[in-house]
Coordinates of N, CA and C and ligand atoms in Angstrom, one line a residue:
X634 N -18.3 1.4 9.6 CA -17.9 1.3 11.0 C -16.8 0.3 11.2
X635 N -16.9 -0.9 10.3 CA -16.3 -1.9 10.0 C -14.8 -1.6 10.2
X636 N -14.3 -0.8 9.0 CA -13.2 -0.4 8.3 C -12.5 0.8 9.4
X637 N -13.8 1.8 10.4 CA -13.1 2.6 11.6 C -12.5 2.3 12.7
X638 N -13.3 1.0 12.8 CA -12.9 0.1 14.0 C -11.8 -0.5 13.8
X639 N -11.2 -1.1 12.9 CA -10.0 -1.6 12.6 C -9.2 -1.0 13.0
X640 N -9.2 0.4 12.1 CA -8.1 1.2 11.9 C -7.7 1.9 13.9
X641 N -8.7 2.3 14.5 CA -8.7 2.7 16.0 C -8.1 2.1 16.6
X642 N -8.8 0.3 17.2 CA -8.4 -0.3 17.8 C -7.2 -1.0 17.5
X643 N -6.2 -0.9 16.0 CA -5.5 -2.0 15.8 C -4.1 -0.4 15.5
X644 N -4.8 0.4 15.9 CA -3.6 1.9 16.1 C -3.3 2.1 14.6
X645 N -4.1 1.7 13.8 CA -3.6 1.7 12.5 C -2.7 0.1 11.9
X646 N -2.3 -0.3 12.7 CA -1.6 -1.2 12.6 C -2.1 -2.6 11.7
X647 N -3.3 -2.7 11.4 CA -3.7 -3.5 10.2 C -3.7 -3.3 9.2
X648 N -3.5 -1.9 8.7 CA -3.0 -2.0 7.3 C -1.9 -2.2 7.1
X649 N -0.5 -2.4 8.1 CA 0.8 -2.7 7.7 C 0.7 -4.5 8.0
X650 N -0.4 -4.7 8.4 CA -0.2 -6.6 8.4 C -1.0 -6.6 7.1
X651 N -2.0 -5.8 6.8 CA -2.4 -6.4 5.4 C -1.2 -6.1 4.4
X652 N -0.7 -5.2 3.9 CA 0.3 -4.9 3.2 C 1.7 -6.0 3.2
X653 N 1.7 -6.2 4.5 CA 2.6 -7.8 5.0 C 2.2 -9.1 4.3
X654 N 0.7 -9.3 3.9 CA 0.5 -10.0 3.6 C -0.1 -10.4 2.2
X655 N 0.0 -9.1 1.4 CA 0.2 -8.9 -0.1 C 1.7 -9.5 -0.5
X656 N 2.7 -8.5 0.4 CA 4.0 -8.9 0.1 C 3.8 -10.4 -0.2
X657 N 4.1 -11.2 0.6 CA 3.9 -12.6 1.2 C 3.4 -13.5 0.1
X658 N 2.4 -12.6 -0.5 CA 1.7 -13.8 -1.2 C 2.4 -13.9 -2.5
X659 N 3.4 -13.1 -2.8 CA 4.3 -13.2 -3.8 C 3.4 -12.1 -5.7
X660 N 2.3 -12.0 -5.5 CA 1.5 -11.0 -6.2 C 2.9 -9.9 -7.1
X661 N 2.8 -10.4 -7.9 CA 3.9 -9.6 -9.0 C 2.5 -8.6 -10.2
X662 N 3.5 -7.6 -10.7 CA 3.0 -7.0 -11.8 C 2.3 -8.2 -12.9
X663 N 1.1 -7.8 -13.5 CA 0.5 -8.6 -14.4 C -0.4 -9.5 -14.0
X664 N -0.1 -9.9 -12.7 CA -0.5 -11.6 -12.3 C -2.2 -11.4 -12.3
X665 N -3.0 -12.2 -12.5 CA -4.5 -12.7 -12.0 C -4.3 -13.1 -10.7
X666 N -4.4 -12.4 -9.7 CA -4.9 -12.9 -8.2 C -6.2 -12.7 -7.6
X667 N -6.5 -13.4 -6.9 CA -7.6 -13.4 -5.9 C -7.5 -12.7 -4.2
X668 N -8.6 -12.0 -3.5 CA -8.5 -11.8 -2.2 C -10.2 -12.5 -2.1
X669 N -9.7 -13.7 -1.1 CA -10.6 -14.3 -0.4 C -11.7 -13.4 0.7
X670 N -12.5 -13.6 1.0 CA -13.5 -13.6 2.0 C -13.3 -11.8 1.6
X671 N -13.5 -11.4 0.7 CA -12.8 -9.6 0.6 C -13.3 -8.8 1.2
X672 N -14.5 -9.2 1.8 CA -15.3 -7.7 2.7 C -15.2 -6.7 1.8
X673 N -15.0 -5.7 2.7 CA -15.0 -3.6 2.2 C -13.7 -3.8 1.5
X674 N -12.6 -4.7 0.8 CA -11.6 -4.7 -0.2 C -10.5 -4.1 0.5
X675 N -10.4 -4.2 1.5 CA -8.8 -3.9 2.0 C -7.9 -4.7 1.3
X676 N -7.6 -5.5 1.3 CA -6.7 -6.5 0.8 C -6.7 -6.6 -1.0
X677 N -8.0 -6.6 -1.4 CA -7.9 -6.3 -2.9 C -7.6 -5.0 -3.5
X678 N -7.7 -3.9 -2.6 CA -7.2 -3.1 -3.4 C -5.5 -2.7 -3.4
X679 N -5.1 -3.6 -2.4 CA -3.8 -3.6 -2.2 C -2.9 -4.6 -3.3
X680 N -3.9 -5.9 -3.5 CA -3.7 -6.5 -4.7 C -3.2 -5.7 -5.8
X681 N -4.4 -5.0 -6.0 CA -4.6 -4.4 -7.5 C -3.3 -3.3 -7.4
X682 N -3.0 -2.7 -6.4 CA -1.8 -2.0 -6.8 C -0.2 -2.9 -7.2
X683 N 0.0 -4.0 -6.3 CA 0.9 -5.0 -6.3 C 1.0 -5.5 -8.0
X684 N -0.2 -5.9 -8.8 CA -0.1 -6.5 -9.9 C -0.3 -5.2 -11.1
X685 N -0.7 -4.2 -10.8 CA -0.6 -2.9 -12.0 C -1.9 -3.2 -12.7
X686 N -1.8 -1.9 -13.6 CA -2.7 -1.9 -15.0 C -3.2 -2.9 -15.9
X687 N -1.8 -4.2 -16.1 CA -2.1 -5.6 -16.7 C -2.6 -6.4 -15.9
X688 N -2.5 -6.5 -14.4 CA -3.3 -7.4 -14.1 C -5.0 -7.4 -13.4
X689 N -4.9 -9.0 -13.2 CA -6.0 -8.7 -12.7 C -6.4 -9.5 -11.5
X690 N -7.5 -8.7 -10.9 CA -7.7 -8.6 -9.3 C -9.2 -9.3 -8.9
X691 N -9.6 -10.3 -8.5 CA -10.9 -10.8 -8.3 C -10.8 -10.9 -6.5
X692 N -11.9 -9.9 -6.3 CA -12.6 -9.7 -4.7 C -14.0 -11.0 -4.4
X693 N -13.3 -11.9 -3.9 CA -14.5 -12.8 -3.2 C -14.8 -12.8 -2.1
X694 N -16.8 -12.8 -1.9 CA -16.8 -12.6 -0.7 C -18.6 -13.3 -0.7
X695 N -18.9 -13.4 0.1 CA -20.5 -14.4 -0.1 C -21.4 -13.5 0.4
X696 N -21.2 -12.5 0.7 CA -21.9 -11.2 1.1 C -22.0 -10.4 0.6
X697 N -23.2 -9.6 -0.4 CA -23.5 -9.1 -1.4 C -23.3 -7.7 -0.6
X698 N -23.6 -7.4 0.4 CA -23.5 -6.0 1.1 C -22.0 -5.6 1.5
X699 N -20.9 -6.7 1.9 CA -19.6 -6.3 1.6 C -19.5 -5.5 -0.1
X700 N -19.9 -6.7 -0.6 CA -19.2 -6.6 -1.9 C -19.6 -5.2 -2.5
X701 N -21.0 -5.0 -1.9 CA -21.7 -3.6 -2.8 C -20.5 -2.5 -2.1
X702 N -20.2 -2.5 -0.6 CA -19.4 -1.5 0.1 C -18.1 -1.1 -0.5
X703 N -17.7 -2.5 -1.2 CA -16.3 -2.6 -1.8 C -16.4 -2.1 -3.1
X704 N -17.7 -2.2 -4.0 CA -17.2 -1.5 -5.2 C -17.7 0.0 -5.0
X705 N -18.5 0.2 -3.8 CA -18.6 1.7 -3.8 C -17.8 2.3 -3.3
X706 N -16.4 2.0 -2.6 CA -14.7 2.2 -2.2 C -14.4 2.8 -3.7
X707 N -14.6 1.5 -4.2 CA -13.3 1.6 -5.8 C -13.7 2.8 -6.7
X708 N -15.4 3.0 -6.5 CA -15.7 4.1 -7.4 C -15.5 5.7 -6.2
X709 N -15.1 5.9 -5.4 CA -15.1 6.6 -4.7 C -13.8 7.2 -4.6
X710 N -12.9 6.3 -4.9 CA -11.4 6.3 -5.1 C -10.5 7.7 -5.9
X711 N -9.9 8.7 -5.8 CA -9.6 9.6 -6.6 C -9.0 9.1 -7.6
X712 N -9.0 9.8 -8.7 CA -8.6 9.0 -9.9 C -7.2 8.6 -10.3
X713 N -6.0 9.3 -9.5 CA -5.1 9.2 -9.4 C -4.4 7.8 -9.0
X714 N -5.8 7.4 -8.7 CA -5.2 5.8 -7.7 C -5.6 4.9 -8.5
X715 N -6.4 5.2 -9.7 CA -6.8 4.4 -10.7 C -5.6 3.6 -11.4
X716 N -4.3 3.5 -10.7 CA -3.3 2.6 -11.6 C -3.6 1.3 -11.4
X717 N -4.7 1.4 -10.4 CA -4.6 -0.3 -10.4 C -6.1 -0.8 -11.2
X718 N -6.1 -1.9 -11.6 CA -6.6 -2.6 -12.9 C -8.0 -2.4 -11.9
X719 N -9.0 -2.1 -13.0 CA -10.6 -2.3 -12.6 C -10.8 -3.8 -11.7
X720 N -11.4 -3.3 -10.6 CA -11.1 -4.9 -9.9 C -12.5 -5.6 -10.1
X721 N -12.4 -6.9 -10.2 CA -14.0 -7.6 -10.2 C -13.8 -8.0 -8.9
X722 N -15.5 -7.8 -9.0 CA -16.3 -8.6 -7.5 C -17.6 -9.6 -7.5
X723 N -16.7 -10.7 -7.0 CA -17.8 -11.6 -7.3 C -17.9 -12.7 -6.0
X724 N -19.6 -12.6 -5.9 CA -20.3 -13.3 -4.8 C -20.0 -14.7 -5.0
X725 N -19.6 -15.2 -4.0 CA -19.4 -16.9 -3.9 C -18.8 -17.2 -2.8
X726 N -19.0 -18.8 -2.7 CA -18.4 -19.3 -1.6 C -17.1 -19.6 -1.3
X727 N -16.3 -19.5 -0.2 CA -15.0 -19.7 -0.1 C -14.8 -21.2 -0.1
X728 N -15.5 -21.9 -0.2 CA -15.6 -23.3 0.3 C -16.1 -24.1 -0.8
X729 N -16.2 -23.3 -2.1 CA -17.0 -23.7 -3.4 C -16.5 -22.8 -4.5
X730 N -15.6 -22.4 -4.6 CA -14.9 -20.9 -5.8 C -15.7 -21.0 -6.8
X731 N -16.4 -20.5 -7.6 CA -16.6 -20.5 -8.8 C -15.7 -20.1 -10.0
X732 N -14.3 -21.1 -10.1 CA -13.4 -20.3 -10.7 C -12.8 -22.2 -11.3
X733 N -12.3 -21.8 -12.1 CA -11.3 -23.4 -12.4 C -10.2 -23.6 -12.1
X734 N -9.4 -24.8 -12.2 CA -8.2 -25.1 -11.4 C -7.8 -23.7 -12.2
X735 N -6.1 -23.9 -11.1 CA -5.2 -22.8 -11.5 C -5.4 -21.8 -12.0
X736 N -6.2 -21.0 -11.2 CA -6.8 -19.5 -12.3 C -6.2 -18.2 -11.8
X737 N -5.0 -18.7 -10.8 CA -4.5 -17.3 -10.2 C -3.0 -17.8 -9.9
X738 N -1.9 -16.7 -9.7 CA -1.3 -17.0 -9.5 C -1.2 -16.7 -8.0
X739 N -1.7 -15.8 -7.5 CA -2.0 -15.9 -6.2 C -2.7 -15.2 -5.2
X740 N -2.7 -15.4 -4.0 CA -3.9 -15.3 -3.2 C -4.1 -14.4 -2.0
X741 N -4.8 -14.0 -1.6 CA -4.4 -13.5 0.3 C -6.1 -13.9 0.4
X742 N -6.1 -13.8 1.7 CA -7.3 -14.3 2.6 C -7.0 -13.6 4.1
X743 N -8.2 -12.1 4.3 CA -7.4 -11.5 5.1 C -9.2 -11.5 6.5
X744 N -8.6 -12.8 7.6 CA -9.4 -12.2 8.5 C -10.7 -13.2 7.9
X745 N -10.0 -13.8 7.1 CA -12.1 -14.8 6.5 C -11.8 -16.7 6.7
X746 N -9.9 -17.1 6.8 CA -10.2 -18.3 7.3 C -10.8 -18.8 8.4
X747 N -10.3 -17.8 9.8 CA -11.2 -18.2 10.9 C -12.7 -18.0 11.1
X748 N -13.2 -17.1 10.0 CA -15.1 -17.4 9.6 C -15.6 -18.4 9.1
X749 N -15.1 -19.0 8.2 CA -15.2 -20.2 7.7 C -16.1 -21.1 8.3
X750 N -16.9 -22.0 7.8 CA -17.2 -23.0 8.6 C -16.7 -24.1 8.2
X751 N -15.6 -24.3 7.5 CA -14.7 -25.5 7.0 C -13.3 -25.3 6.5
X752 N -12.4 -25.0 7.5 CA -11.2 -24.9 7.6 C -10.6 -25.5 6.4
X753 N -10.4 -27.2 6.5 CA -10.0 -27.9 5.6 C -10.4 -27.4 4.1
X754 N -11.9 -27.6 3.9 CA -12.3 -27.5 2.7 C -12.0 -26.1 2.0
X755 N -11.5 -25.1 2.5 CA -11.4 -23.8 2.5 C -10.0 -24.1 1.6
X756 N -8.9 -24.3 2.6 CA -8.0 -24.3 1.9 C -7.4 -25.5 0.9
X757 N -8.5 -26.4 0.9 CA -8.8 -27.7 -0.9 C -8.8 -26.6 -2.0
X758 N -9.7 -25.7 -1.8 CA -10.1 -24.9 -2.6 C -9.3 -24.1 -3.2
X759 N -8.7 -23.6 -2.2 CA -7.5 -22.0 -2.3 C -6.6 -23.1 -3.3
X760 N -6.1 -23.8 -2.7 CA -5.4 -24.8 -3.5 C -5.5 -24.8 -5.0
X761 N -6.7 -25.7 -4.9 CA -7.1 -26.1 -6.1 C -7.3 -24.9 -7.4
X762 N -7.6 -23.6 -7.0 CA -7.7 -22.3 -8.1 C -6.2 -21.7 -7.8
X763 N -5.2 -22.7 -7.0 CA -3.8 -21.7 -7.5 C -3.3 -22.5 -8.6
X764 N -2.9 -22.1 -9.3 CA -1.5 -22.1 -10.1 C -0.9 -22.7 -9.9
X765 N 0.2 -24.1 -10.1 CA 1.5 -24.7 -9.7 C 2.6 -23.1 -9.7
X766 N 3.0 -23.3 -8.9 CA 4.1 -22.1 -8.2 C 3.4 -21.0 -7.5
X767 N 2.1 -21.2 -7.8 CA 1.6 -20.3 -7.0 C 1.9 -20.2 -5.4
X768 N 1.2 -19.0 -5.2 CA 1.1 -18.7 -3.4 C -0.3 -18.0 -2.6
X769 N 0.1 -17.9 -1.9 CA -0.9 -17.6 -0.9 C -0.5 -17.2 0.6
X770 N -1.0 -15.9 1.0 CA -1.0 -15.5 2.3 C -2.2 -15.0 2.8
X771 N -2.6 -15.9 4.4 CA -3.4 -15.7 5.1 C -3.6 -15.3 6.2
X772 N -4.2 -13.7 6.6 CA -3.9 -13.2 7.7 C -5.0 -13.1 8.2
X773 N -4.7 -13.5 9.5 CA -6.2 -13.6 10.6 C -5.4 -13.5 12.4
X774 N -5.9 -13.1 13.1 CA -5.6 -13.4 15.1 C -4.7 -14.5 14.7
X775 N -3.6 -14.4 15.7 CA -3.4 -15.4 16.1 C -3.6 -16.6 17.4
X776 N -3.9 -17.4 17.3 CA -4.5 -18.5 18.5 C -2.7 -18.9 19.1
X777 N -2.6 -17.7 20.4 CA -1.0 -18.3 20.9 C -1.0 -18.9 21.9
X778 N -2.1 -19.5 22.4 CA -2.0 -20.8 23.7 C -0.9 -21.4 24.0
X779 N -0.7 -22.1 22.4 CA 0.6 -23.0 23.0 C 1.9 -22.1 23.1
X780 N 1.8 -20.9 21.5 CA 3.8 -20.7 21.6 C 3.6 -19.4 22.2
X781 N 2.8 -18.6 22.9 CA 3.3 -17.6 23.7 C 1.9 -17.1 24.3
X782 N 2.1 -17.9 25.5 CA 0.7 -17.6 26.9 C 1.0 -16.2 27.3
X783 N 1.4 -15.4 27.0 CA 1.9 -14.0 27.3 C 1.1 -13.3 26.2
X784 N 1.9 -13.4 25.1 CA 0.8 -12.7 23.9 C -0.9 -13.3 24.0
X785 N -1.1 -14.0 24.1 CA -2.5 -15.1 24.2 C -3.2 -14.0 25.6
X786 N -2.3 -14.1 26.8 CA -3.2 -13.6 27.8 C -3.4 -11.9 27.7
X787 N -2.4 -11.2 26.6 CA -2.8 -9.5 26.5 C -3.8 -9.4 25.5
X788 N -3.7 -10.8 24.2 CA -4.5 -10.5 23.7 C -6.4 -10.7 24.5
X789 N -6.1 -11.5 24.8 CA -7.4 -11.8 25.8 C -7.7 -10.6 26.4
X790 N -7.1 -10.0 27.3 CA -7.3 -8.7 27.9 C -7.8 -7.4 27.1
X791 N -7.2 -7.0 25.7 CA -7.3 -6.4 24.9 C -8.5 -6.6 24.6
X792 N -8.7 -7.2 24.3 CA -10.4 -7.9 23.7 C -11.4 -7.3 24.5
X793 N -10.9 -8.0 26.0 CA -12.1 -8.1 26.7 C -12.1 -6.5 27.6
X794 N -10.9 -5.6 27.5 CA -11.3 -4.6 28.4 C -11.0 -3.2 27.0
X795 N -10.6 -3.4 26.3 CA -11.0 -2.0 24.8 C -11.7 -2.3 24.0
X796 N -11.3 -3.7 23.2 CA -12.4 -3.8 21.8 C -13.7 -3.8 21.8
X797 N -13.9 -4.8 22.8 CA -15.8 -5.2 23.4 C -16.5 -3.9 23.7
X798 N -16.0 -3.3 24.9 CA -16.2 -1.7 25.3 C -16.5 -1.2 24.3
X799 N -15.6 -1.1 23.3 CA -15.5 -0.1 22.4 C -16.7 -0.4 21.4
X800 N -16.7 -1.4 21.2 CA -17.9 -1.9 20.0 C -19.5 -1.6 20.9
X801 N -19.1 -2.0 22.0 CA -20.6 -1.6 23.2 C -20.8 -0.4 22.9
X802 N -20.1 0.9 22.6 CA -20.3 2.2 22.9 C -20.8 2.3 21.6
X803 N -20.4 1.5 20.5 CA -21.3 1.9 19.2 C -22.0 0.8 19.0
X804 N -22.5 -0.1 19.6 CA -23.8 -0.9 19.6 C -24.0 -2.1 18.7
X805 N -22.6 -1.9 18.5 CA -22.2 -3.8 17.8 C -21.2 -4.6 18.9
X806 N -21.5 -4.8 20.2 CA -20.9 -5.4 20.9 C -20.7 -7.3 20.7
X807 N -22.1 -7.2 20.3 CA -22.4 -9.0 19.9 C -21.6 -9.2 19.3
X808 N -21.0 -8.6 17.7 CA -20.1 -8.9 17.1 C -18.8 -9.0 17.2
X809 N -18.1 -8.2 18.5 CA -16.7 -8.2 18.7 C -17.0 -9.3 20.0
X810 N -18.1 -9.9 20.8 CA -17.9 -10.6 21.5 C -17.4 -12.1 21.1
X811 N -17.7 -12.2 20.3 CA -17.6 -13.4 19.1 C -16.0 -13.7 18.8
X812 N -15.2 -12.7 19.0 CA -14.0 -12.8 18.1 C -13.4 -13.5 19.6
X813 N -12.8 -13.5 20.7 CA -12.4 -14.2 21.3 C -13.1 -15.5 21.5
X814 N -13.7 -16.1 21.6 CA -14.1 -17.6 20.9 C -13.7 -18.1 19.8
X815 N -13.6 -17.1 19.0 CA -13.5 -17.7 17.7 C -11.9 -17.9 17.5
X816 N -11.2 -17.4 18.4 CA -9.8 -17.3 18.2 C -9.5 -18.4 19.0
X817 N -10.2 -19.1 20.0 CA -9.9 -20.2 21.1 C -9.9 -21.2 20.0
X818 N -11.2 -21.4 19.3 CA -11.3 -22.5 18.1 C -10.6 -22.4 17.2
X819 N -9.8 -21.3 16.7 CA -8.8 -21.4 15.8 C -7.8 -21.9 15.6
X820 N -7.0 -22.9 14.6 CA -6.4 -23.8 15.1 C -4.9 -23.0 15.5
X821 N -4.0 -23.5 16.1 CA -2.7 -22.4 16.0 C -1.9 -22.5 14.7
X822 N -0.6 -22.0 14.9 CA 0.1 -22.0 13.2 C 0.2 -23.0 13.4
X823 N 0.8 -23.7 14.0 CA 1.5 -25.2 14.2 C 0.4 -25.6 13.3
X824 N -0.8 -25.2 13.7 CA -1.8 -26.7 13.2 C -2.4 -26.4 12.2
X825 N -2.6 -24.6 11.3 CA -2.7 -24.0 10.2 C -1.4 -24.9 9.1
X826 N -0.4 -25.2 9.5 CA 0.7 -25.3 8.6 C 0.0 -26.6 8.1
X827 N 0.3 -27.2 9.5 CA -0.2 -28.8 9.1 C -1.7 -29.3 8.5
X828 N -2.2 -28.5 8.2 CA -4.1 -28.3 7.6 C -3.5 -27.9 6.4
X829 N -2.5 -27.6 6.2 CA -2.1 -26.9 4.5 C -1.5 -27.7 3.5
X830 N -0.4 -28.0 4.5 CA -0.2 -29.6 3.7 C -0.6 -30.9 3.7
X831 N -1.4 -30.8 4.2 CA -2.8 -32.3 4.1 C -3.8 -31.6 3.3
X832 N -3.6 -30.4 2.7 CA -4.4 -29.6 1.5 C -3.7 -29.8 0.6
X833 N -2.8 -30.5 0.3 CA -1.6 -30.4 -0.6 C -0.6 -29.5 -1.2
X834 N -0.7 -28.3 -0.2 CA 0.4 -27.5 -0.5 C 1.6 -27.8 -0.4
X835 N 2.7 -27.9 -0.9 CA 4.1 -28.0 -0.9 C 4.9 -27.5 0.5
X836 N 4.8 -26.3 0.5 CA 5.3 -25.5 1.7 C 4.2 -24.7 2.4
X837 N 3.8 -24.9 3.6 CA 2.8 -23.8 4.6 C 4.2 -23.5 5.8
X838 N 4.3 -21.9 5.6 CA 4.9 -21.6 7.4 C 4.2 -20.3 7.9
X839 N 3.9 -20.7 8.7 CA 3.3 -19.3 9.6 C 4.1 -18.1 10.1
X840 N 3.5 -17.6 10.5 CA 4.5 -16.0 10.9 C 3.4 -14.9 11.6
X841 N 4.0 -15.0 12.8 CA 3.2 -14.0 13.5 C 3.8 -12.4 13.7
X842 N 2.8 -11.4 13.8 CA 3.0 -10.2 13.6 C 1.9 -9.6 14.6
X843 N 2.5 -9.0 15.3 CA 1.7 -7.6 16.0 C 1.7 -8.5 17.6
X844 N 3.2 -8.5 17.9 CA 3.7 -9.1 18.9 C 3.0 -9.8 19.7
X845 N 3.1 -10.9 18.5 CA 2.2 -12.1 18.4 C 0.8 -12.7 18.4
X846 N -0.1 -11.5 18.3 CA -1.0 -11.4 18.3 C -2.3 -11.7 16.9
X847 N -1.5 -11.0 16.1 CA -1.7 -11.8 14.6 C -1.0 -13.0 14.1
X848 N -1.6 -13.0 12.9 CA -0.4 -14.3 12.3 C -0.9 -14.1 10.7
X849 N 0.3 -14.8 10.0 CA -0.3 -15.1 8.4 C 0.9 -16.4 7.5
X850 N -0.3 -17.4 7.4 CA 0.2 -18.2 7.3 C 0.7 -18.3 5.7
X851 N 1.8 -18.4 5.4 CA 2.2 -18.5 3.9 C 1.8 -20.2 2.9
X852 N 1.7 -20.1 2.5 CA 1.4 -21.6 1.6 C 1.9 -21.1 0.1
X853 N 2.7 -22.5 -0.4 CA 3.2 -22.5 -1.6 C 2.7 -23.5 -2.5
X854 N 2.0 -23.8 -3.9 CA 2.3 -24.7 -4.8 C 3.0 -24.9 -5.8
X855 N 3.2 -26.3 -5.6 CA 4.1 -26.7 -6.5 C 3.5 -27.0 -8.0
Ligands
LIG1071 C1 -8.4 -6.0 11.0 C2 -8.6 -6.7 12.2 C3 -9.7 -7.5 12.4 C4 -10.7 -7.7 11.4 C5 -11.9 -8.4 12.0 C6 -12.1 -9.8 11.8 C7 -13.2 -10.4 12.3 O1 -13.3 -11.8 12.2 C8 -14.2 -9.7 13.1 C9 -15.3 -10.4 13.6 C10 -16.3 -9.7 14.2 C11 -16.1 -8.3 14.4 C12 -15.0 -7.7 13.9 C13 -14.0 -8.4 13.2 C14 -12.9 -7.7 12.7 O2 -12.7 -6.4 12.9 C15 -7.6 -6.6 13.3 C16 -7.6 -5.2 13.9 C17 -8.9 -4.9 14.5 C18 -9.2 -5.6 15.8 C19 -10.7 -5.5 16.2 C20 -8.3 -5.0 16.9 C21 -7.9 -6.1 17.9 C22 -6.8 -5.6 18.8 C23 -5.8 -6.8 19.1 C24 -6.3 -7.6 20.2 C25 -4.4 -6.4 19.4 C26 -4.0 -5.1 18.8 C27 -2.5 -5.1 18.5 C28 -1.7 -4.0 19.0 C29 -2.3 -2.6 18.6 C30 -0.3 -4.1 18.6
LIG1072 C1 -13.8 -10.1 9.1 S1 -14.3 -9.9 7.4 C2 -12.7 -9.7 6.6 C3 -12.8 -8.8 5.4 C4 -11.5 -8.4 4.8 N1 -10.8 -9.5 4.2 C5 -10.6 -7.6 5.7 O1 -9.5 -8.0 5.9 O2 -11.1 -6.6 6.2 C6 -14.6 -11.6 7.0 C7 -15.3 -11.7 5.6 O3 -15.4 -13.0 5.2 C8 -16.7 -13.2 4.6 N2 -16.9 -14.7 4.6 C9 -17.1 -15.5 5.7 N3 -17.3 -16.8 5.3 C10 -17.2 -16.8 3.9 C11 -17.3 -17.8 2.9 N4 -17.5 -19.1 3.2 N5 -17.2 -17.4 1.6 C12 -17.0 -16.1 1.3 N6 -16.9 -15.1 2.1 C13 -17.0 -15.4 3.5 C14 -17.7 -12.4 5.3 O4 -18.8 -12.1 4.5 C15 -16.8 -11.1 5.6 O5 -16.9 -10.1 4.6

């Protein structure tokens, strides 16, 4: 319902910001990357085509029932799509990786930094298992209070008179109620960039998409 709802409400339009933010994360043929918080594997299986047959693709997510959803995706997959490398999936915390420094060359985190319960510590981490030159792209709402009260007040609207509705009519309302609070608490890019480099990334710039409504913030190590 998860993965229907997306695609309805966002007109399709989330799979061209996830795919935006494969790009982004700079994911070449070969590479060992990661997709953070991976849920149902949207974003890792996008990985796994970005990096081919030699590389490899690790789906993290702390929810054993995403993760089961996501490898029952990959075996469900027609075989033709099998170019991309057998992906692993492994339970753990975003905020605790079970992985050692530098183990990837790079990252995406699609929709799991604003769940987090530790912003900071989240992105210590991402950090810490990239690679020097590595990257990383993070796509989540964007919080436009400050740089565009216009996009901020449709997205508000959006929320509150299709999505909520829409989740009421199939009886997960509580859970899309949640997402506009959660997006009030989220910090903006301005203040994503600056939480990145007090993580010690070299370069963080943000970039919003879906006329302004999203965002994904880029981060570079050096
Ligand atoms: C893929 C999307 C959201 C993922 C997502 C993230 C969460 O943290 C949730 C928490 C609780 C319930 C659900 C989610 C969740 O689905 C983005 C697209 C799906 C959105 C639900 C649609 C939101 C519509 C936007 C306000 C604006 C649409 C842009 C316009 C079509 C250009
Ligand atoms: C909204 S879903 C996004 C899923 C997927 N990335 C996508 O784009 O569709 C957020 C996911 O983050 C996971 N999550 C939240 N906090 C986490 C944490 N601290 N560590 C690992 N996963 C976490 C949840 O279990 C959930 O699957």
């Amino acid at each position: 319902m998860y993965d229907r709802l997306n695609d309805v409400l966002s007109l399709g339009l989330h799979r061209v910001w996830k795919r935006m933010a494969v790009k982004w994360s700079g994911a070449r043929p070969g590479d060992r990357v990661l997709d953070l918080c991976c849920g149902s594997g949207d974003l890792t299986f996008l990985l796994g085509e970005a990096v081919g047959p030699r590389g490899q693709v690790v789906g993290l997510d702390f929810s054993g029932a995403m993760l089961a959803s996501a490898a029952q995706r990959e075996l469900d997959r027609p075989r033709f799509d099998r170019l991309v490398p057998p992906l692993q999936w492994v339970q753990g915390d975003a905020l605790d990786l079970p992985f050692p420094d530098a183990s990837f060359q790079a990252a995406t985190m699609g929709y799991g930094l604003r769940n987090v319960t530790d912003i900071p510590r989240a992105l210590q981490e991402l950090y810490r298992v990239l690679a020097p030159g590595g990257a990383a792209a993070i796509l989540d709402f964007n919080n436009a209070v400050e740089d565009s009260p216009v996009a901020d007040g449709v997205q508000s609207f959006l929320l509150g008179t299709v999505v909520v509705p829409a989740a009421r009519a199939l009886g997960v309302a509580e859970q899309y109620e949640y997402l506009r609070p959660s997006i009030q608490r989220f910090p903006t890019g301005r203040k994503q960039e600056a939480l990145a480099l007090q993580a010690g990334f070299a370069q963080a710039t943000h970039y919003t998409l879906g006329f302004g409504m999203m965002g994904v913030l880029v981060v570079e190590k050096r």
